[in-house]
mmCIF file of C-alpha atoms in Angstrom:
data_model
loop_
_atom_site.group_PDB
_atom_site.id
_atom_site.type_symbol
_atom_site.label_atom_id
_atom_site.label_comp_id
_atom_site.label_asym_id
_atom_site.label_seq_id
_atom_site.Cartn_x
_atom_site.Cartn_y
_atom_site.Cartn_z
ATOM 1 C CA MET N 162 21.708 28.326 -3.758
ATOM 2 C CA SER N 163 18.346 26.611 -3.288
ATOM 3 C CA ALA N 164 17.824 22.919 -3.802
ATOM 4 C CA SER N 165 15.642 22.000 -6.723
ATOM 5 C CA THR N 166 12.323 20.307 -6.074
ATOM 6 C CA PRO N 167 12.571 16.599 -6.887
ATOM 7 C CA THR N 168 10.354 15.165 -9.594
ATOM 8 C CA LEU N 169 7.767 12.894 -8.016
ATOM 9 C CA ASN N 170 6.475 9.836 -9.826
ATOM 10 C CA LEU N 171 3.615 7.450 -9.144
ATOM 11 C CA PHE N 172 4.121 3.792 -8.263
ATOM 12 C CA HIS N 173 1.742 0.895 -7.666
ATOM 13 C CA VAL N 174 2.505 -1.532 -4.855
ATOM 14 C CA TYR N 175 0.797 -4.940 -4.986
ATOM 15 C CA ALA N 176 1.410 -7.156 -1.964
ATOM 16 C CA VAL N 177 -0.430 -10.431 -1.390
ATOM 17 C CA ASP N 178 -0.685 -11.881 2.089
ATOM 18 C CA LYS N 179 0.898 -15.117 3.215
ATOM 19 C CA PRO N 180 -1.584 -18.014 3.508
ATOM 20 C CA ASP N 181 -1.369 -17.835 7.325
ATOM 21 C CA SER N 182 -1.358 -14.034 7.458
ATOM 22 C CA GLN N 183 -1.598 -12.280 10.817
ATOM 23 C CA ARG N 184 -3.080 -9.136 9.210
ATOM 24 C CA THR N 185 -5.526 -8.412 12.048
ATOM 25 C CA LYS N 186 -2.749 -8.634 14.653
ATOM 26 C CA HIS N 187 -0.749 -5.872 12.913
ATOM 27 C CA ALA N 188 -3.531 -3.762 11.321
ATOM 28 C CA ALA N 189 -3.635 -0.972 13.926
ATOM 29 C CA GLN N 190 0.138 -0.430 13.775
ATOM 30 C CA HIS N 191 0.075 -0.588 9.950
ATOM 31 C CA LEU N 192 -2.582 2.140 9.814
ATOM 32 C CA ALA N 193 -0.788 4.266 12.423
ATOM 33 C CA GLN N 194 2.498 4.002 10.503
ATOM 34 C CA ASN N 195 0.892 4.975 7.222
ATOM 35 C CA THR N 196 -1.448 7.771 8.338
ATOM 36 C CA PRO N 197 1.340 10.398 8.159
ATOM 37 C CA HIS N 198 2.200 9.190 4.637
ATOM 38 C CA PHE N 199 -1.440 9.674 3.591
ATOM 39 C CA GLN N 200 -1.587 13.090 5.216
ATOM 40 C CA SER N 201 1.594 14.243 3.470
ATOM 41 C CA GLY N 202 0.471 12.913 0.071
ATOM 42 C CA VAL N 203 3.204 10.285 -0.253
ATOM 43 C CA ILE N 204 0.565 7.557 -0.207
ATOM 44 C CA ARG N 205 -2.097 8.708 -2.643
ATOM 45 C CA LEU N 206 -4.421 5.723 -2.283
ATOM 46 C CA GLY N 207 -4.324 2.391 -0.551
ATOM 47 C CA GLY N 208 -6.480 -0.470 0.547
ATOM 48 C CA ALA N 209 -6.844 -4.202 0.871
ATOM 49 C CA LEU N 210 -7.242 -6.893 -1.744
ATOM 50 C CA LEU N 211 -10.160 -9.305 -1.696
ATOM 51 C CA PRO N 212 -10.595 -12.780 -3.184
ATOM 52 C CA ALA N 213 -12.167 -12.800 -6.659
ATOM 53 C CA ASP N 214 -15.414 -14.264 -5.319
ATOM 54 C CA THR N 215 -15.866 -11.490 -2.733
ATOM 55 C CA LYS N 216 -17.498 -8.102 -3.270
ATOM 56 C CA SER N 217 -16.433 -5.048 -1.286
ATOM 57 C CA THR N 218 -20.069 -4.660 -0.190
ATOM 58 C CA ASP N 219 -20.313 -8.175 1.276
ATOM 59 C CA PRO N 220 -21.035 -7.974 5.024
ATOM 60 C CA ASP N 221 -18.036 -10.192 5.785
ATOM 61 C CA ALA N 222 -15.633 -8.633 3.251
ATOM 62 C CA THR N 223 -13.284 -7.299 5.935
ATOM 63 C CA THR N 224 -12.757 -10.837 7.239
ATOM 64 C CA LYS N 225 -11.453 -11.948 3.827
ATOM 65 C CA LEU N 226 -8.722 -9.371 3.182
ATOM 66 C CA ASN N 227 -5.793 -11.078 1.474
ATOM 67 C CA GLY N 228 -3.320 -8.414 0.406
ATOM 68 C CA SER N 229 -2.687 -4.714 -0.112
ATOM 69 C CA PHE N 230 -2.572 -2.213 -2.957
ATOM 70 C CA ILE N 231 -0.949 1.190 -2.580
ATOM 71 C CA ILE N 232 -0.371 4.120 -4.920
ATOM 72 C CA VAL N 233 2.755 5.971 -3.784
ATOM 73 C CA GLN N 234 4.130 9.298 -5.005
ATOM 74 C CA ALA N 235 7.918 9.338 -4.672
ATOM 75 C CA GLU N 236 11.176 10.268 -6.383
ATOM 76 C CA SER N 237 12.095 6.695 -7.268
ATOM 77 C CA ILE N 238 11.200 3.051 -6.943
ATOM 78 C CA ASP N 239 14.000 2.748 -4.365
ATOM 79 C CA VAL N 240 12.229 5.288 -2.144
ATOM 80 C CA VAL N 241 9.017 3.243 -2.445
ATOM 81 C CA TRP N 242 10.831 0.037 -1.493
ATOM 82 C CA GLY N 243 12.316 1.862 1.498
ATOM 83 C CA LEU N 244 8.824 2.812 2.634
ATOM 84 C CA ILE N 245 7.480 -0.718 2.112
ATOM 85 C CA LYS N 246 10.368 -2.348 3.976
ATOM 86 C CA LYS N 247 9.606 -0.228 7.076
ATOM 87 C CA ASP N 248 5.922 -1.231 7.166
ATOM 88 C CA VAL N 249 4.940 -3.641 9.950
ATOM 89 C CA PHE N 250 3.182 -5.813 7.367
ATOM 90 C CA TYR N 251 6.687 -6.326 5.908
ATOM 91 C CA THR N 252 8.924 -6.234 8.996
ATOM 92 C CA SER N 253 6.817 -8.637 11.061
ATOM 93 C CA GLY N 254 7.151 -11.344 8.421
ATOM 94 C CA GLU N 255 3.607 -12.334 9.382
ATOM 95 C CA VAL N 256 1.453 -10.541 6.812
ATOM 96 C CA TRP N 257 2.768 -9.913 3.298
ATOM 97 C CA ASP N 258 4.365 -12.681 1.261
ATOM 98 C CA LEU N 259 7.727 -10.946 0.864
ATOM 99 C CA GLU N 260 8.597 -12.947 -2.269
ATOM 100 C CA LYS N 261 5.470 -11.715 -4.078
ATOM 101 C CA ILE N 262 5.525 -7.953 -3.464
ATOM 102 C CA PHE N 263 5.444 -6.101 -6.772
ATOM 103 C CA VAL N 264 6.243 -2.401 -7.280
ATOM 104 C CA THR N 265 5.953 -0.720 -10.683
ATOM 105 C CA PRO N 266 5.744 2.831 -12.051
ATOM 106 C CA VAL N 267 2.254 3.840 -13.222
ATOM 107 C CA PHE N 268 0.621 6.674 -15.130
ATOM 108 C CA ILE N 269 -2.712 7.882 -13.763
ATOM 109 C CA PRO N 270 -4.442 10.402 -16.046
ATOM 110 C CA LEU N 271 -7.413 11.037 -13.698
ATOM 111 C CA LYS N 272 -5.581 12.135 -10.569
ATOM 112 C CA GLU N 273 -8.616 13.788 -8.999
ATOM 113 C CA ALA N 274 -10.997 10.832 -9.134
ATOM 114 C CA LYS N 275 -13.228 10.651 -6.055
ATOM 115 C CA PHE N 276 -14.157 7.257 -4.628
ATOM 116 C CA TYR N 277 -16.467 8.361 -1.825
#
């Protein structure tokens, strides 16, 4: 008997940084941890948040990163939380404000949108 393919759903992760975030210190490990998730399609899209008065095209935008957004494709919200809780931005206790991480199911009708 073959196992049935699980139904995958989309979730949005919104994680703001702590005021004294050590994002730069952990960025390389964060990207290395998540590259396989991007390659496998578990993480569909992700990036950093910016302050409201900053544009992504500002020359110094990367020095003002203050959180993360991630679109995850998974069986359940519990699977997403499991992924988040293994991320160095979470486990270090030095980047994300753990009390303010928000995960919610989302519906994305334009799944093939190209950003670049």
